[in-house]
Amino acid sequence: MINLILFGPPGSGKGTQAAHLVERYNLVHISTGDLFRYEIGNNTPLGLQARAFMSKGELVPDEITIGMLRNKVEAHPDAGGFIFDGFPRTIPQAEALDHLMEEEDTTIHLLLALEVADEEIIQRIKLRGITSGRTDDADESIIQNRINVYKNETTPVFDYYARQGKSHSVNGIGSIDDIFDRLCTVIETQGGQ
Ligand code: ADP
């Protein structure tokens, strides 16, 4: 069993790479962004709460996000492993995840951080916004806010797992296949498999 965190700024390609990793390593993919968008699409109370934050490029509060994540993990008792995409984004979320993994008699094995420069990210997100229908992808000031939130609130999560010897940076520039190969190399050399 291997549990991975796919880390990196908005627009760094986490969703794309997660889909490939799920297939290669038989993992359950949990994307908090996708889960929130699903709730929003169904007009649920959770979706209404989340939308108020997402539309501004702010983080959804920890207690809402952690509760949703916990439900999703507990819904997969037979998982061969998880890939967390877009979670944890704050230190309290990381602590809650570690606690949850312990309860499930497992642990986070690796955090894989995709590295992409700001200018490239802004271009990618704007391009995605043309087809994704995501309002948070369409407005440059919201994109900038998401990048600022990432730097201020989310990058400490990299250091948190670095202290456990689990964080690894991967160059997120190149073809999808090349980046995938880089991720697999880290998993196979560092993942304890
Ligand atoms: P991206 O990585 O491109 O920002 P996501 O789909 O991961 O896209 O996230 C979109 C938005 O959903 C975030 O800007 C934030 O508002 C909300 N969100 C997703 N995951 C979390 C989380 N772990 N904690 C708080 N808010 C989150």
mmCIF file of C-alpha atoms and ligand atoms in Angstrom:
data_model
loop_
_atom_site.group_PDB
_atom_site.id
_atom_site.type_symbol
_atom_site.label_atom_id
_atom_site.label_comp_id
_atom_site.label_asym_id
_atom_site.label_seq_id
_atom_site.Cartn_x
_atom_site.Cartn_y
_atom_site.Cartn_z
ATOM 1 C CA MET A 1 0.000 0.000 0.000
ATOM 2 C CA ILE A 2 1.245 3.479 -0.820
ATOM 3 C CA ASN A 3 -0.363 6.788 0.083
ATOM 4 C CA LEU A 4 0.777 9.808 -1.893
ATOM 5 C CA ILE A 5 0.224 13.526 -1.674
ATOM 6 C CA LEU A 6 0.430 15.239 -5.046
ATOM 7 C CA PHE A 7 1.497 18.754 -4.248
ATOM 8 C CA GLY A 8 2.111 21.932 -6.217
ATOM 9 C CA PRO A 9 0.638 25.303 -7.089
ATOM 10 C CA PRO A 10 -2.702 25.723 -8.839
ATOM 11 C CA GLY A 11 -2.377 24.755 -12.477
ATOM 12 C CA SER A 12 0.775 22.682 -11.951
ATOM 13 C CA GLY A 13 -0.767 19.560 -13.481
ATOM 14 C CA LYS A 14 -1.771 17.640 -10.364
ATOM 15 C CA GLY A 15 -5.081 16.414 -11.790
ATOM 16 C CA THR A 16 -3.494 15.214 -15.034
ATOM 17 C CA GLN A 17 -0.686 13.339 -13.287
ATOM 18 C CA ALA A 18 -3.017 11.948 -10.620
ATOM 19 C CA ALA A 19 -5.086 10.238 -13.314
ATOM 20 C CA HIS A 20 -1.942 8.455 -14.596
ATOM 21 C CA LEU A 21 -0.695 7.544 -11.125
ATOM 22 C CA VAL A 22 -4.075 6.052 -10.192
ATOM 23 C CA GLU A 23 -3.790 3.676 -13.116
ATOM 24 C CA ARG A 24 -0.170 2.677 -12.555
ATOM 25 C CA TYR A 25 -0.386 2.120 -8.800
ATOM 26 C CA ASN A 26 -4.061 1.211 -8.353
ATOM 27 C CA LEU A 27 -4.861 4.107 -6.029
ATOM 28 C CA VAL A 28 -8.048 5.872 -4.983
ATOM 29 C CA HIS A 29 -7.853 9.484 -6.169
ATOM 30 C CA ILE A 30 -9.209 12.127 -3.807
ATOM 31 C CA SER A 31 -9.234 15.680 -5.167
ATOM 32 C CA THR A 32 -10.798 18.125 -2.723
ATOM 33 C CA GLY A 33 -11.299 20.647 -5.547
ATOM 34 C CA ASP A 34 -13.241 18.054 -7.595
ATOM 35 C CA LEU A 35 -15.261 17.068 -4.523
ATOM 36 C CA PHE A 36 -16.207 20.696 -3.870
ATOM 37 C CA ARG A 37 -17.137 21.229 -7.537
ATOM 38 C CA TYR A 38 -19.336 18.126 -7.391
ATOM 39 C CA GLU A 39 -21.124 19.511 -4.311
ATOM 40 C CA ILE A 40 -21.523 22.901 -5.990
ATOM 41 C CA GLY A 41 -22.921 21.237 -9.109
ATOM 42 C CA ASN A 42 -25.536 19.508 -6.959
ATOM 43 C CA ASN A 43 -26.384 22.648 -5.001
ATOM 44 C CA THR A 44 -25.808 20.934 -1.674
ATOM 45 C CA PRO A 45 -25.395 22.934 1.560
ATOM 46 C CA LEU A 46 -21.687 21.983 1.522
ATOM 47 C CA GLY A 47 -21.417 23.201 -2.059
ATOM 48 C CA LEU A 48 -23.037 26.524 -1.211
ATOM 49 C CA GLN A 49 -20.583 27.035 1.647
ATOM 50 C CA ALA A 50 -17.574 26.090 -0.482
ATOM 51 C CA ARG A 51 -18.570 28.254 -3.426
ATOM 52 C CA ALA A 52 -18.333 31.452 -1.392
ATOM 53 C CA PHE A 53 -14.624 30.805 -0.797
ATOM 54 C CA MET A 54 -13.646 29.177 -4.088
ATOM 55 C CA SER A 55 -15.094 31.974 -6.206
ATOM 56 C CA LYS A 56 -12.681 34.396 -4.517
ATOM 57 C CA GLY A 57 -9.679 32.072 -4.711
ATOM 58 C CA GLU A 58 -9.692 31.639 -0.926
ATOM 59 C CA LEU A 59 -9.354 28.325 0.880
ATOM 60 C CA VAL A 60 -12.488 26.646 2.142
ATOM 61 C CA PRO A 61 -12.219 26.565 5.972
ATOM 62 C CA ASP A 62 -10.321 23.624 7.433
ATOM 63 C CA GLU A 63 -13.168 22.076 9.418
ATOM 64 C CA ILE A 64 -15.354 21.835 6.315
ATOM 65 C CA THR A 65 -12.538 20.465 4.150
ATOM 66 C CA ILE A 66 -11.229 17.987 6.715
ATOM 67 C CA GLY A 67 -14.715 16.604 7.425
ATOM 68 C CA MET A 68 -15.355 16.037 3.729
ATOM 69 C CA LEU A 69 -11.942 14.383 3.260
ATOM 70 C CA ARG A 70 -12.460 12.086 6.225
ATOM 71 C CA ASN A 71 -15.822 10.885 4.847
ATOM 72 C CA LYS A 72 -14.238 10.120 1.521
ATOM 73 C CA VAL A 73 -11.325 8.143 3.011
ATOM 74 C CA GLU A 74 -13.669 6.186 5.282
ATOM 75 C CA ALA A 75 -15.830 5.317 2.274
ATOM 76 C CA HIS A 76 -12.901 3.276 0.847
ATOM 77 C CA PRO A 77 -11.890 0.782 3.545
ATOM 78 C CA ASP A 78 -10.425 -1.601 0.957
ATOM 79 C CA ALA A 79 -8.338 0.945 -0.933
ATOM 80 C CA GLY A 80 -4.923 -0.220 -2.110
ATOM 81 C CA GLY A 81 -3.704 3.283 -1.348
ATOM 82 C CA PHE A 82 -4.731 6.896 -1.817
ATOM 83 C CA ILE A 83 -3.519 9.795 -3.875
ATOM 84 C CA PHE A 84 -4.435 13.108 -2.287
ATOM 85 C CA ASP A 85 -4.649 15.927 -4.819
ATOM 86 C CA GLY A 86 -5.151 19.472 -3.531
ATOM 87 C CA PHE A 87 -5.080 18.280 0.061
ATOM 88 C CA PRO A 88 -3.582 19.057 2.543
ATOM 89 C CA ARG A 89 -3.312 22.781 1.836
ATOM 90 C CA THR A 90 -2.705 23.980 5.403
ATOM 91 C CA ILE A 91 -0.759 22.683 8.407
ATOM 92 C CA PRO A 92 -3.953 21.788 10.351
ATOM 93 C CA GLN A 93 -5.101 19.782 7.317
ATOM 94 C CA ALA A 94 -1.736 17.960 7.254
ATOM 95 C CA GLU A 95 -2.007 17.158 10.967
ATOM 96 C CA ALA A 96 -5.572 15.921 10.493
ATOM 97 C CA LEU A 97 -4.471 13.744 7.570
ATOM 98 C CA ASP A 98 -1.638 12.186 9.566
ATOM 99 C CA HIS A 99 -4.067 11.484 12.379
ATOM 100 C CA LEU A 100 -6.574 9.912 9.999
ATOM 101 C CA MET A 101 -3.884 7.735 8.377
ATOM 102 C CA GLU A 102 -2.836 6.551 11.832
ATOM 103 C CA GLU A 103 -6.430 5.619 12.630
ATOM 104 C CA GLU A 104 -6.476 3.604 9.398
ATOM 105 C CA ASP A 105 -3.223 1.874 10.491
ATOM 106 C CA THR A 106 -1.275 3.407 7.660
ATOM 107 C CA THR A 107 0.719 6.522 6.875
ATOM 108 C CA ILE A 108 1.575 9.055 4.182
ATOM 109 C CA HIS A 109 4.572 7.642 2.338
ATOM 110 C CA LEU A 110 5.513 10.482 -0.005
ATOM 111 C CA LEU A 111 4.697 14.053 -0.909
ATOM 112 C CA LEU A 112 5.507 14.756 -4.558
ATOM 113 C CA ALA A 113 5.693 18.466 -5.376
ATOM 114 C CA LEU A 114 5.372 19.607 -8.991
ATOM 115 C CA GLU A 115 7.517 22.670 -9.555
ATOM 116 C CA VAL A 116 6.281 25.212 -12.098
ATOM 117 C CA ALA A 117 7.128 28.927 -12.239
ATOM 118 C CA ASP A 118 4.422 31.541 -11.626
ATOM 119 C CA GLU A 119 4.344 32.956 -15.176
ATOM 120 C CA GLU A 120 3.829 29.491 -16.655
ATOM 121 C CA ILE A 121 1.069 28.742 -14.138
ATOM 122 C CA ILE A 122 -0.857 31.894 -14.925
ATOM 123 C CA GLN A 123 -0.730 31.097 -18.654
ATOM 124 C CA ARG A 124 -1.854 27.501 -18.106
ATOM 125 C CA ILE A 125 -4.762 28.442 -15.851
ATOM 126 C CA LYS A 126 -5.990 31.132 -18.226
ATOM 127 C CA LEU A 127 -5.880 28.639 -21.081
ATOM 128 C CA ARG A 128 -7.742 26.073 -18.975
ATOM 129 C CA GLY A 129 -10.326 28.750 -18.103
ATOM 130 C CA ILE A 130 -11.356 29.042 -21.739
ATOM 131 C CA THR A 131 -12.715 25.491 -21.747
ATOM 132 C CA SER A 132 -13.085 24.456 -18.085
ATOM 133 C CA GLY A 133 -15.990 26.743 -17.251
ATOM 134 C CA ARG A 134 -14.290 27.356 -13.882
ATOM 135 C CA THR A 135 -14.908 30.960 -12.908
ATOM 136 C CA ASP A 136 -11.821 30.869 -10.662
ATOM 137 C CA ASP A 137 -9.745 30.168 -13.803
ATOM 138 C CA ALA A 138 -11.074 33.103 -15.798
ATOM 139 C CA ASP A 139 -10.047 36.140 -13.747
ATOM 140 C CA GLU A 140 -6.385 37.109 -13.386
ATOM 141 C CA SER A 141 -6.816 38.684 -9.928
ATOM 142 C CA ILE A 142 -8.452 35.488 -8.598
ATOM 143 C CA ILE A 143 -5.640 33.401 -10.108
ATOM 144 C CA GLN A 144 -3.084 35.690 -8.457
ATOM 145 C CA ASN A 145 -4.897 35.343 -5.135
ATOM 146 C CA ARG A 146 -4.763 31.540 -5.412
ATOM 147 C CA ILE A 147 -1.016 31.737 -6.037
ATOM 148 C CA ASN A 148 -0.581 34.023 -3.003
ATOM 149 C CA VAL A 149 -2.646 31.694 -0.812
ATOM 150 C CA TYR A 150 -0.518 28.795 -2.043
ATOM 151 C CA LYS A 151 2.696 30.586 -1.093
ATOM 152 C CA ASN A 152 1.496 31.771 2.308
ATOM 153 C CA GLU A 153 -0.647 28.918 3.577
ATOM 154 C CA THR A 154 0.199 25.841 1.537
ATOM 155 C CA THR A 155 3.987 25.792 1.026
ATOM 156 C CA PRO A 156 4.536 25.171 4.788
ATOM 157 C CA VAL A 157 2.962 21.745 4.165
ATOM 158 C CA PHE A 158 5.995 20.845 2.013
ATOM 159 C CA ASP A 159 8.299 21.658 4.949
ATOM 160 C CA TYR A 160 6.043 19.785 7.365
ATOM 161 C CA TYR A 161 6.491 16.544 5.384
ATOM 162 C CA ALA A 162 10.144 17.364 4.660
ATOM 163 C CA ARG A 163 10.716 17.127 8.406
ATOM 164 C CA GLN A 164 9.395 13.557 8.149
ATOM 165 C CA GLY A 165 11.775 12.933 5.221
ATOM 166 C CA LYS A 166 8.846 12.481 2.815
ATOM 167 C CA SER A 167 8.876 15.563 0.559
ATOM 168 C CA HIS A 168 10.343 15.438 -2.954
ATOM 169 C CA SER A 169 10.324 18.099 -5.670
ATOM 170 C CA VAL A 170 9.795 17.137 -9.281
ATOM 171 C CA ASN A 171 10.265 19.396 -12.302
ATOM 172 C CA GLY A 172 6.728 20.071 -13.577
ATOM 173 C CA ILE A 173 7.812 21.455 -16.958
ATOM 174 C CA GLY A 174 7.892 19.141 -19.979
ATOM 175 C CA SER A 175 5.623 16.596 -21.622
ATOM 176 C CA ILE A 176 2.965 14.780 -19.571
ATOM 177 C CA ASP A 177 4.860 11.505 -20.121
ATOM 178 C CA ASP A 178 8.193 12.953 -19.041
ATOM 179 C CA ILE A 179 6.735 14.400 -15.849
ATOM 180 C CA PHE A 180 4.957 11.113 -15.161
ATOM 181 C CA ASP A 181 8.262 9.235 -15.548
ATOM 182 C CA ARG A 182 9.913 11.616 -13.069
ATOM 183 C CA LEU A 183 7.135 11.009 -10.524
ATOM 184 C CA CYS A 184 7.348 7.233 -10.965
ATOM 185 C CA THR A 185 11.114 7.324 -10.469
ATOM 186 C CA VAL A 186 10.680 9.036 -7.111
ATOM 187 C CA ILE A 187 7.934 6.599 -6.078
ATOM 188 C CA GLU A 188 10.005 3.586 -7.027
ATOM 189 C CA THR A 189 13.223 4.788 -5.422
ATOM 190 C CA GLN A 190 11.794 6.470 -2.321
ATOM 191 C CA GLY A 191 8.380 4.896 -1.799
ATOM 192 C CA GLY A 192 9.564 1.805 0.010
ATOM 193 C CA GLN A 193 7.854 -0.495 -2.482
HETATM 194 P P1 ADP B 1 -6.175 24.284 -8.308
HETATM 195 O O1 ADP B 1 -5.153 23.305 -7.824
HETATM 196 O O2 ADP B 1 -6.054 24.599 -9.747
HETATM 197 O O3 ADP B 1 -6.282 25.519 -7.451
HETATM 198 P P2 ADP B 1 -8.320 22.766 -7.083
HETATM 199 O O4 ADP B 1 -9.421 22.112 -7.821
HETATM 200 O O5 ADP B 1 -7.360 21.901 -6.354
HETATM 201 O O6 ADP B 1 -7.596 23.622 -8.208
HETATM 202 O O7 ADP B 1 -8.906 23.831 -6.036
HETATM 203 C C1 ADP B 1 -9.845 24.813 -6.395
HETATM 204 C C2 ADP B 1 -10.324 25.573 -5.161
HETATM 205 O O8 ADP B 1 -11.002 24.671 -4.269
HETATM 206 C C3 ADP B 1 -9.246 26.213 -4.288
HETATM 207 O O9 ADP B 1 -8.850 27.481 -4.780
HETATM 208 C C4 ADP B 1 -9.957 26.305 -2.935
HETATM 209 O O10 ADP B 1 -10.877 27.375 -2.904
HETATM 210 C C5 ADP B 1 -10.776 25.018 -2.896
HETATM 211 N N1 ADP B 1 -10.019 23.916 -2.253
HETATM 212 C C6 ADP B 1 -9.574 22.787 -2.853
HETATM 213 N N2 ADP B 1 -8.909 22.011 -1.975
HETATM 214 C C7 ADP B 1 -8.906 22.671 -0.798
HETATM 215 C C8 ADP B 1 -8.352 22.418 0.497
HETATM 216 N N3 ADP B 1 -7.636 21.306 0.744
HETATM 217 N N4 ADP B 1 -8.566 23.321 1.486
HETATM 218 C C9 ADP B 1 -9.274 24.427 1.263
HETATM 219 N N5 ADP B 1 -9.801 24.752 0.076
HETATM 220 C C10 ADP B 1 -9.629 23.887 -0.957
#
